[in-house]
Coordinates of C-alpha atoms and ligand atoms in Angstrom, one line a residue:
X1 CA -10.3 -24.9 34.0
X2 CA -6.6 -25.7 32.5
X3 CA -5.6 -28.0 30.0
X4 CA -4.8 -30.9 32.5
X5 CA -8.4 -30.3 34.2
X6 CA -10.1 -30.6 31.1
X7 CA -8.5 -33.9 29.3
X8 CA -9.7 -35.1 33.0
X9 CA -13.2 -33.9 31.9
X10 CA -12.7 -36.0 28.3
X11 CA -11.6 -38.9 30.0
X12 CA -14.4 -38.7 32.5
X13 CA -17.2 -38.4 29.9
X14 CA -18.1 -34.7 31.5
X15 CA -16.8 -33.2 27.7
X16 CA -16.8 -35.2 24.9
X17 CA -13.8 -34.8 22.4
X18 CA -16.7 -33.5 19.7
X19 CA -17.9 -31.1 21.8
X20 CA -14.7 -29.3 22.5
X21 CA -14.0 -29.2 19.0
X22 CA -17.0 -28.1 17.8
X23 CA -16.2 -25.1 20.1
X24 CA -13.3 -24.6 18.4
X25 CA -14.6 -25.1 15.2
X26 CA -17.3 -22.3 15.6
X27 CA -14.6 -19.9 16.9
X28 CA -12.4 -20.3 13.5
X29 CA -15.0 -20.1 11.4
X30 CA -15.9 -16.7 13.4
X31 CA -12.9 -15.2 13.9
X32 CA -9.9 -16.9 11.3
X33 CA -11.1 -14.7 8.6
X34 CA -10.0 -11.6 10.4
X35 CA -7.0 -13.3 12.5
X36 CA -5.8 -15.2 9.8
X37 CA -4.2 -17.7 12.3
X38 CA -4.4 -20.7 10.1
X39 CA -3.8 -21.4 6.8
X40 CA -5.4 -24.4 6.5
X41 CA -8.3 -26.4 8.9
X42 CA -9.2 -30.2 8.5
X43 CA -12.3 -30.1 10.3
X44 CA -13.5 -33.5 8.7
X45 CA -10.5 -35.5 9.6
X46 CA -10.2 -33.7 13.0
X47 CA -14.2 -34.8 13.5
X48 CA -13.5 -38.3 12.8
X49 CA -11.0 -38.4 15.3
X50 CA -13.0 -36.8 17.9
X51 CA -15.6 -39.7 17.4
X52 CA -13.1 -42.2 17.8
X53 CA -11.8 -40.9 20.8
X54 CA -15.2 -40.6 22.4
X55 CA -15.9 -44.3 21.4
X56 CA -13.3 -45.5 22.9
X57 CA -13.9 -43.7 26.0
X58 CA -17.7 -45.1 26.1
X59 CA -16.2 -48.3 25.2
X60 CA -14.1 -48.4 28.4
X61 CA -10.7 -48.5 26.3
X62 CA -7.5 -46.5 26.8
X63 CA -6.8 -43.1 25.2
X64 CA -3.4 -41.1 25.0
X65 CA -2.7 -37.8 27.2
X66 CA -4.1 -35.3 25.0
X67 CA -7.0 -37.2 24.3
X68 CA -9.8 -34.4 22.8
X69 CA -7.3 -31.7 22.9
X70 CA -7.1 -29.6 19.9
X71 CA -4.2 -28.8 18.3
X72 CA -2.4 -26.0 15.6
X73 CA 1.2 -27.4 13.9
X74 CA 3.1 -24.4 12.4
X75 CA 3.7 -24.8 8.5
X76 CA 7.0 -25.7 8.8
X77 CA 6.7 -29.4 10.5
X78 CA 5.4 -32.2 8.3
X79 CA 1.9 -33.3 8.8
X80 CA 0.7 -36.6 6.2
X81 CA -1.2 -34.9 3.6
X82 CA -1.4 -31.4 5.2
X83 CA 0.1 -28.2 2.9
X84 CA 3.4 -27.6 4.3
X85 CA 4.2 -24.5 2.5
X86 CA 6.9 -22.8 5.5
X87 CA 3.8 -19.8 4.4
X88 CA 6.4 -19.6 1.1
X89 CA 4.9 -19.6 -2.6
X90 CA 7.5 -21.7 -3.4
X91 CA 6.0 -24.8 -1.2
X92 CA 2.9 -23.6 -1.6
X93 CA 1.7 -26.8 -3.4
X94 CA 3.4 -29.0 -1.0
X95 CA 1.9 -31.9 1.1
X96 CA 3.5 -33.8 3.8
X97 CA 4.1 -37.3 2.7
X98 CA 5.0 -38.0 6.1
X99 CA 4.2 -37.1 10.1
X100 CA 7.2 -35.6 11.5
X101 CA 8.1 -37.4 15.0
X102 CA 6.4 -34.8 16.9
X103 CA 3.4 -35.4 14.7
X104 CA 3.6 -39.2 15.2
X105 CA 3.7 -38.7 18.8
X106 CA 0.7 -36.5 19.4
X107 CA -1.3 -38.6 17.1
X108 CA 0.0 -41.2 19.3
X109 CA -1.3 -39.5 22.6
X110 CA -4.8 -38.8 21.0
X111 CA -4.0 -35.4 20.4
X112 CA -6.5 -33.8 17.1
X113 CA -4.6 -32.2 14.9
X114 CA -6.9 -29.3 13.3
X115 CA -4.8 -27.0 10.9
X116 CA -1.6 -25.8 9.9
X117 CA -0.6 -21.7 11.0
X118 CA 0.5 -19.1 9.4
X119 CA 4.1 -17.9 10.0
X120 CA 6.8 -15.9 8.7
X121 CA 7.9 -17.1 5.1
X122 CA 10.4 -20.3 6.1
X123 CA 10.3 -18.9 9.9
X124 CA 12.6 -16.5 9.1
X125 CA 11.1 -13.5 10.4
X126 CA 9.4 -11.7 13.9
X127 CA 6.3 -10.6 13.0
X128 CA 4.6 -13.3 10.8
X129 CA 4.2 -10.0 8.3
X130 CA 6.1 -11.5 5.2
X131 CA 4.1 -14.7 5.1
X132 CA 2.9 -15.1 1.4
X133 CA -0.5 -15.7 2.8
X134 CA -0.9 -12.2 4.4
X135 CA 0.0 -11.0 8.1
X136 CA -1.2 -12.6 11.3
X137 CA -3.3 -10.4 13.5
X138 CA -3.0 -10.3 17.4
X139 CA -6.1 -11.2 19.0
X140 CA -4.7 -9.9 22.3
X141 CA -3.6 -6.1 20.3
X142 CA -5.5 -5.5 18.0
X143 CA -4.2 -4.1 15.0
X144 CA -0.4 -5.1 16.0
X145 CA 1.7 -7.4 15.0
X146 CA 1.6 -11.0 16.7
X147 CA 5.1 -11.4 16.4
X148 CA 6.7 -13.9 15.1
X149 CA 7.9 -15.8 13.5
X150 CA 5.3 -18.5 15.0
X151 CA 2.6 -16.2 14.8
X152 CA -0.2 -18.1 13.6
X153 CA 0.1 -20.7 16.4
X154 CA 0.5 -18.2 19.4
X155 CA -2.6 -16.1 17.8
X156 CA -4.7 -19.2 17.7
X157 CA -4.3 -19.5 21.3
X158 CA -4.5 -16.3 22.4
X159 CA -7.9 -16.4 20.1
X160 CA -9.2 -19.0 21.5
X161 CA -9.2 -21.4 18.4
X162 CA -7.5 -24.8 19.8
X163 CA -5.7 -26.1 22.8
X164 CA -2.6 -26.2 22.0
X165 CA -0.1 -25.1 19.1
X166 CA 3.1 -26.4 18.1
X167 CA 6.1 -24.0 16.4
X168 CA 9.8 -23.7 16.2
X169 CA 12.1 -21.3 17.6
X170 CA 15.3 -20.4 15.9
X171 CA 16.3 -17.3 17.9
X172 CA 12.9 -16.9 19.4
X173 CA 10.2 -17.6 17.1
X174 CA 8.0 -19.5 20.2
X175 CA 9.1 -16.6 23.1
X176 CA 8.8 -13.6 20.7
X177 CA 5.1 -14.2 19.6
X178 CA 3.8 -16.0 23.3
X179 CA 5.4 -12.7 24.3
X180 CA 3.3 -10.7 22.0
X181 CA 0.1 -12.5 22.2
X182 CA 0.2 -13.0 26.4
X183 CA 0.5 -16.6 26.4
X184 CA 3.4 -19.1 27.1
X185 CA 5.7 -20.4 25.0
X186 CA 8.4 -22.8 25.4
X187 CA 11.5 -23.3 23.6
X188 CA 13.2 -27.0 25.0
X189 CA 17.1 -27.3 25.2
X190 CA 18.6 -28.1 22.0
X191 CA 18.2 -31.7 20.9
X192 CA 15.6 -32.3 24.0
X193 CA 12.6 -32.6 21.3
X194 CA 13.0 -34.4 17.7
X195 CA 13.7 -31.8 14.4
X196 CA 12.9 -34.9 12.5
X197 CA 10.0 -33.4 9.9
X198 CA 10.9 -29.6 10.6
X199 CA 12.0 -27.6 7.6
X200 CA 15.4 -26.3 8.7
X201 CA 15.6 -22.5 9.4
X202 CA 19.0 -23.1 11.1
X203 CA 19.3 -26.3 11.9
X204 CA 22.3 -26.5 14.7
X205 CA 19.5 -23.3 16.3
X206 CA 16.4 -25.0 15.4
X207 CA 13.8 -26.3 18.2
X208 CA 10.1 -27.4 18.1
X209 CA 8.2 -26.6 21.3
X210 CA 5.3 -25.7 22.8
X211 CA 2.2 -23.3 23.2
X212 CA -0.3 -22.6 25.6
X213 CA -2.5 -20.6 27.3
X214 CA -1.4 -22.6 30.8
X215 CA 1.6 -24.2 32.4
X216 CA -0.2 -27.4 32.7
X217 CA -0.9 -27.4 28.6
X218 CA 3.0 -26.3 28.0
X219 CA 3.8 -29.4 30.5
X220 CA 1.8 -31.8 28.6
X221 CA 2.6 -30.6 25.2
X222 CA 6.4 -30.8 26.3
X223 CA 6.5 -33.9 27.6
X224 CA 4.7 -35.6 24.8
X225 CA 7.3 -34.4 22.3
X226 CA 9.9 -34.9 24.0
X227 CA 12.6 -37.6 23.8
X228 CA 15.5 -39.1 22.0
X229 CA 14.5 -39.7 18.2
X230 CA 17.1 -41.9 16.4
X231 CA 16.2 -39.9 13.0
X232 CA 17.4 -37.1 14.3
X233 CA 21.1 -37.2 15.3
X234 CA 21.1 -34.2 17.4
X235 CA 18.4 -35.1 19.5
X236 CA 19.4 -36.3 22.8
X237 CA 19.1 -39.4 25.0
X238 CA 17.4 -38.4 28.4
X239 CA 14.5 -39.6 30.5
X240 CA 11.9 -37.0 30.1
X241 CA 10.2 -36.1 33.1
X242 CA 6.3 -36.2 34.2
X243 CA 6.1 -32.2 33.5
X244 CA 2.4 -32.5 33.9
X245 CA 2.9 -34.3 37.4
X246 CA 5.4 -31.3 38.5
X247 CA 2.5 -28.4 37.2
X248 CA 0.0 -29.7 39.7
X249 CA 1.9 -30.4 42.3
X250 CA 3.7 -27.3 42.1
X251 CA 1.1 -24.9 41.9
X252 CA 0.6 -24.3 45.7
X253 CA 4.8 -24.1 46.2
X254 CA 6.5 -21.2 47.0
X255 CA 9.6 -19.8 45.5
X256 CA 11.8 -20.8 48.3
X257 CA 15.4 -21.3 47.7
X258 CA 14.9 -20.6 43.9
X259 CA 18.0 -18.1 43.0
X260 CA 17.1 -16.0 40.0
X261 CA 19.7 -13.9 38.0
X262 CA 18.4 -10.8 36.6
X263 CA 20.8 -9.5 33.8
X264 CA 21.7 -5.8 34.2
X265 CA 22.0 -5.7 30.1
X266 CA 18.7 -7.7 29.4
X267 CA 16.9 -4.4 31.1
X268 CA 19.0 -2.0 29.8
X269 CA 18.5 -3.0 26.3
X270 CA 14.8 -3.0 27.0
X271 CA 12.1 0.2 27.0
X272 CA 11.2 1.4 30.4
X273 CA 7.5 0.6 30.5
X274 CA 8.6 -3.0 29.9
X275 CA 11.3 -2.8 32.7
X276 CA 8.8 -1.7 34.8
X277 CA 6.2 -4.6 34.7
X278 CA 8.6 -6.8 34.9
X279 CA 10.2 -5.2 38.0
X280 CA 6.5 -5.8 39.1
X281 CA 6.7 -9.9 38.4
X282 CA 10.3 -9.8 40.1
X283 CA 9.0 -8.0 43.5
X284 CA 5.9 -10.6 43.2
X285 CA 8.4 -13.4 42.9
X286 CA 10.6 -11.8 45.9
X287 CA 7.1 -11.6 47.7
X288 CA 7.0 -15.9 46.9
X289 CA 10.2 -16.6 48.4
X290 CA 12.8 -16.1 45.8
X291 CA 15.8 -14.6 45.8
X292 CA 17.3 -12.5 43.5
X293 CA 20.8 -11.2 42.1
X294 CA 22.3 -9.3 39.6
X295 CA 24.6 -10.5 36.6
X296 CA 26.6 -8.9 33.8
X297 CA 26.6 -10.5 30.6
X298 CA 29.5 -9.2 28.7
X299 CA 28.9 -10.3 25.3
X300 CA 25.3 -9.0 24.9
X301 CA 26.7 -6.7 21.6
X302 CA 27.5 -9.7 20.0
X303 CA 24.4 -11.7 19.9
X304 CA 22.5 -10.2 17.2
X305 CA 25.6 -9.8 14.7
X306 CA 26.4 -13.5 15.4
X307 CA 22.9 -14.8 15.4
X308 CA 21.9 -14.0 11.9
X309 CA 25.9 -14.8 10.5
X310 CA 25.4 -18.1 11.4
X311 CA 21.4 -18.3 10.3
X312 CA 22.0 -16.8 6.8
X313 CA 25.3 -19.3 6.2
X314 CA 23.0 -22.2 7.6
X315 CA 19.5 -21.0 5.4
X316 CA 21.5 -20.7 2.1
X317 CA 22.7 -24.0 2.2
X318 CA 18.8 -25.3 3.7
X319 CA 17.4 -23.6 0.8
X320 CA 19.6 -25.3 -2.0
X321 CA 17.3 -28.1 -2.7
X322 CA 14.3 -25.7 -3.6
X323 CA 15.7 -25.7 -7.1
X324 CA 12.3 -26.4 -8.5
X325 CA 13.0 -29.7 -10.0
X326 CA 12.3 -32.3 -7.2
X327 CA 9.2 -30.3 -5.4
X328 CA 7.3 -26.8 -4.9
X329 CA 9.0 -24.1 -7.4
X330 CA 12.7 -22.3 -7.5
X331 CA 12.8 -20.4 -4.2
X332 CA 14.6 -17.3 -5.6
X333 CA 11.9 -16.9 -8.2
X334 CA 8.9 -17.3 -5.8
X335 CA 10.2 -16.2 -2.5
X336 CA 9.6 -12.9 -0.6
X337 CA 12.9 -9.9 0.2
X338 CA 13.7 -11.1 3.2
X339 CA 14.0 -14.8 2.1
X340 CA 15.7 -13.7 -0.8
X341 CA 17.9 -11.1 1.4
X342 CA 19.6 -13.8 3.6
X343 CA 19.8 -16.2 0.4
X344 CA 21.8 -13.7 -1.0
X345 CA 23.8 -12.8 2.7
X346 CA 24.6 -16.7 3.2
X347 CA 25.6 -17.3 -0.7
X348 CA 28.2 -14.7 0.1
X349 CA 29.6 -15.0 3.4
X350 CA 29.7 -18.8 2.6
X351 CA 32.1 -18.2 -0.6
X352 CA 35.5 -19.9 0.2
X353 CA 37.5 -17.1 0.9
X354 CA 35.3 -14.9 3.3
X355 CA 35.0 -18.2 5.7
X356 CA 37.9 -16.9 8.0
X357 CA 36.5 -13.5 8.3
X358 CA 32.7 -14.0 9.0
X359 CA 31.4 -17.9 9.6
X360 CA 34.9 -18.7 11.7
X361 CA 34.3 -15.6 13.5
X362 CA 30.7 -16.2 13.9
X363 CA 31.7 -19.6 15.6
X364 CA 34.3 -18.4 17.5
X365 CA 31.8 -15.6 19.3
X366 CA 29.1 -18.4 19.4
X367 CA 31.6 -20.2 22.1
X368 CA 32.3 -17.4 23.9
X369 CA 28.4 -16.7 24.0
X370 CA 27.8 -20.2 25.2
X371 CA 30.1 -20.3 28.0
X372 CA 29.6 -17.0 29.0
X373 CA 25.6 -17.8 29.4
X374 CA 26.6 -21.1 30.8
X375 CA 29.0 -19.6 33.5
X376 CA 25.9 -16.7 34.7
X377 CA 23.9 -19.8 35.1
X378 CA 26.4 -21.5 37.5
X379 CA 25.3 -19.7 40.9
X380 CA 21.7 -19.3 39.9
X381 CA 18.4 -21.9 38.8
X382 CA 17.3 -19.3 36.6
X383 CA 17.8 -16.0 34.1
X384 CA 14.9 -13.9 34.3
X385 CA 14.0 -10.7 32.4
X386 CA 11.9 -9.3 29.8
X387 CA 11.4 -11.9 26.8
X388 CA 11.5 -8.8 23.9
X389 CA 13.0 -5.2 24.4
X390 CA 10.3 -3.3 22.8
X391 CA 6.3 -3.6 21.9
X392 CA 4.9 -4.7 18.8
X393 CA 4.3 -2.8 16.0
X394 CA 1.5 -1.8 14.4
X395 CA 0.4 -4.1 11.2
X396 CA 1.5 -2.4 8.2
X397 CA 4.6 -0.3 9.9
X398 CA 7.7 -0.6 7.6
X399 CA 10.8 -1.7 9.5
X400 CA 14.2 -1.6 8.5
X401 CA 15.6 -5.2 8.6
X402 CA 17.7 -4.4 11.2
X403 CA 14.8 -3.1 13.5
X404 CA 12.8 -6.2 12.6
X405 CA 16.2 -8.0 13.8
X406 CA 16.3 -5.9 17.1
X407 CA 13.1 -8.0 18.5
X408 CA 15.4 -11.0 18.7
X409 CA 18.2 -8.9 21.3
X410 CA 16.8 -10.6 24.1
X411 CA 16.1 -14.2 22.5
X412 CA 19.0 -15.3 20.7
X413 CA 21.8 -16.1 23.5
X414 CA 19.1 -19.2 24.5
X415 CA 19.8 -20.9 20.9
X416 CA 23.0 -19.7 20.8
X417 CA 23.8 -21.6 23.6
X418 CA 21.3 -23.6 23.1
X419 CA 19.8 -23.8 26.6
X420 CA 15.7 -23.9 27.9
X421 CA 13.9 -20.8 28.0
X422 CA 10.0 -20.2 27.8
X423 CA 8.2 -16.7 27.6
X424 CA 4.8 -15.9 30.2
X425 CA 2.8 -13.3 30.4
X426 CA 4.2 -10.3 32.6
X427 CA 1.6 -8.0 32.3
X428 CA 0.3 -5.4 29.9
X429 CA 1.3 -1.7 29.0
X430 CA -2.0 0.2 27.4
X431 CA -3.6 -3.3 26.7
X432 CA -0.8 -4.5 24.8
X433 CA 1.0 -8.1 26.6
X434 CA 4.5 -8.0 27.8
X435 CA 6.5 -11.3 28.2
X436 CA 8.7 -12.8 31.3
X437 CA 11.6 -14.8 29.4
X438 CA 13.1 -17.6 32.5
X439 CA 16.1 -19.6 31.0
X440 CA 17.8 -22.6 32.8
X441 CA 20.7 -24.8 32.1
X442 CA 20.4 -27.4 29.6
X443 CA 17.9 -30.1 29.9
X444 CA 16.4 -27.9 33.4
X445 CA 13.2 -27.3 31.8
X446 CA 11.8 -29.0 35.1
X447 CA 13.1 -25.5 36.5
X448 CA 11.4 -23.4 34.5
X449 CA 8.1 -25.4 34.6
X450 CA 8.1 -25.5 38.2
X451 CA 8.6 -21.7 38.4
X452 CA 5.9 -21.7 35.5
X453 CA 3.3 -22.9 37.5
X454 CA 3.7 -21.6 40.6
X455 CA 3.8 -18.3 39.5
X456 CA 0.9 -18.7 37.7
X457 CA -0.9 -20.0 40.5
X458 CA 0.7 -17.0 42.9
X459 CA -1.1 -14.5 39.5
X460 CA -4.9 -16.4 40.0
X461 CA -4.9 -16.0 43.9
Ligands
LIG1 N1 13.6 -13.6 14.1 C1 14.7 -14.5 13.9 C2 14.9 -14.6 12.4 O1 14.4 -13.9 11.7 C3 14.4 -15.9 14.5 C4 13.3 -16.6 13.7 C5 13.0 -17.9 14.4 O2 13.3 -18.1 15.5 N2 12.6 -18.8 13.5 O3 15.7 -15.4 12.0

């Protein structure tokens, strides 16, 4: 049964809204201890809402789209009176005095809002390893890394522990854990969803999305969120499409007359067991109807190096009002190295006379990134290739930063340019999930949902 099929159920009175929660209840309590998914569960509020919804169902009144479903917000988006701490001990008193518009608009659409995850300290991270609150675990590779820096939400999926998660993607904090765990992820086109309520990471790279364990759950998730939001001026005006509509009546469709580019880089850059399965999902998508070419991206080298200029210039200046004196404690006293690291990195590169030689620079490359990506997108409906060049690590494993930063090769050109791009499971090499990364042009997400589901539906047959 996928998501759709079941809030069908709830609306039918064949599950009631408790008794999928109470499921998910008894999974948390079993398994969070080990996972360490969430930081935080409200299983009393989230109980009281599950009654109401079921009430109103008896009662013959209407309920929202995600009536019953239960859901994970990563602890970096605002919740009323939920601890958003960003996983930092320098928030780690904080509560949300407010729902961010996200938030508003699930609670809207009956959606039951369980806990907050765990997550790399102020998302700034890809393996949800320097959270404050201890590593993630991957349910789906065990004793790995979940990735990150979303980890919590994609490992409560992937364990079983709610419906649906919410997390933000800076340079592929959704893609890189979904990836990971063996679920989907979606990151929307810059400005498609609301920031309002998210604590910035980079804010002209940040994006809220989805996560699921099905296309129909990312479609629903998606469409909910999305939508102009006039408190946040990036967000842009656009009539968001039935999503959910387009999952079921896509999943029979073939993949005829789709055109996917397959970036001779992107596999390069990758190891060959991952090239390999998803040579597999390409031939299976060949077999569907699709056709595919080759492209050359020529500006692959200077992703990473522009990536993290522009995050550590836009973090510094994020971080300056944790100076302890309006809320949570000074963040250079409380936070963790890496926090500190790009604190640091950003204070510097952001003095007055090193603008011309890094952040201009960094700009400058971001265009050429951004048309570049743009122009490979011209003859075809969608990028495809691996969503991260290597496997995860084992828990514990000490990285380099710039091997922590490597994970992100494959991820960063879709903020950068600030396009659509959603991560599904490939396959698996020795039990551990790989991830299929499909981009589109801006505000295509229908593309990529469309492929989603019929893919998925090409996988169950
Ligand atoms: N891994 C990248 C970083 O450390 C991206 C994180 C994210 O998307 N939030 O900045």
């Amino acid at each position: 049964m996928n998501i759709l099929e079941k809030t069908e159920l709830i609306k039918n009175q064949e599950l009631s809204a408790s008794e999928n929660l109470e499921r998910f209840s008894t999974i948390i309590n079993q398994k969070n201890k080990n996972i360490n998914a969430f930081l935080e569960v409200h299983e009393e509020q989230a109980r009281e809402k599950a009654l109401e919804i079921d009430q109103r169902i008896k009662n013959g009144q209407k309920v929202g789209k995600l009536a019953g479903m239960v859901i994970g917000i990563k602890s970096n988006i605002s919740v009323e009176d939920f601890t958003i701490s960003a996983a930092s001990k320098t928030l780690k008193n904080y509560l949300g005095s407010y729902d961010a518009t996200v938030i508003q608009k699930i609670k809207k659409e009956d959606g039951i809002i369980i806990g907050m995850t765990n997550m790399d300290e102020f998302a700034a991270g890809s393996s949800t390893e320097s959270s404050y609150y201890g590593p993630t675990h991957n349910p789906a590779a065990p004793g790995h890394i979940p990735g990150g820096s979303s980890g919590g939400s994609a490992a409560a999926i992937a364990a079983g522990m709610c419906d649906l998660a919410v997390g933000s993607d800076t340079g592929g904090s959704i893609r890189n854990p979904a990836s990971h765990c063996g679920i989907i992820g979606f990151k929307p086109t810059y400005g498609a969803v609301s920031r309002q309520g998210l604590l910035d990471l980079a804010m002209s790279l940040d994006q809220i999305g989805p996560f699921a364990s099905d296309s129909s759950g990312i479609a629903l998730l998606l469409e909910t969120m999305a939508g102009e939001d006039l408190y946040d001026c990036t967000s842009l005006k656009w009539e968001v499409p039935s999503f959910s509509s387009m999952v079921s009546e896509n999943a029979g469709q073939s993949l005829r007359g789709v055109k996917l580019g397959v970036v001779k880089q992107f596999q390069e850059a990758s190891d060959d067991h991952i090239v390999k399965i998803i040579e597999n999902s390409l031939d299976k998508m060949k077999e569907m109807g699709a056709e595919v070419v080759e492209l050359s991206f020529d500006y692959m080298d200077l992703c990473l190096a522009t990536f993290y200029l522009i995050t550590f210039v836009e973090f510094f200046s994020a971080t300056r009002k944790y100076d302890g004196r309006k809320y949570g404690f000074k963040i250079e006293d409380n936070c963790g190295e890496e926090v500190l690291r790009r604190i640091f990195m950003g204070s510097y590169i952001s003095q007055k006379e090193f603008s011309g030689k890094y952040y201009k620079k960094a700009l400058q490359a971001r265009s050429l990134i951004k048309k570049e990506i743009n122009n490979l997108l011209k003859d075809v409906d969608l990028l495809i290739g691996p969503t991260v060049p290597k496997l995860p690590h084992k828990i514990g494993t000490v990285l380099e930063p710039l091997d922590m930063y490597a994970y992100d090769l494959l991820t960063v050109s879709a903020n950068l340019s600030g396009i659509p791009a959603c991560s599904l499971k490939a396959g698996e090499f020795k039990k551990i999930p790989v991830g299929l990364q499909l981009q589109a042009k801006p505000l295509e997400e229908e593309k990529i949902i469309k492929a989603m589901a019929a893919y998925e539906n090409f996988n169950k047959s």
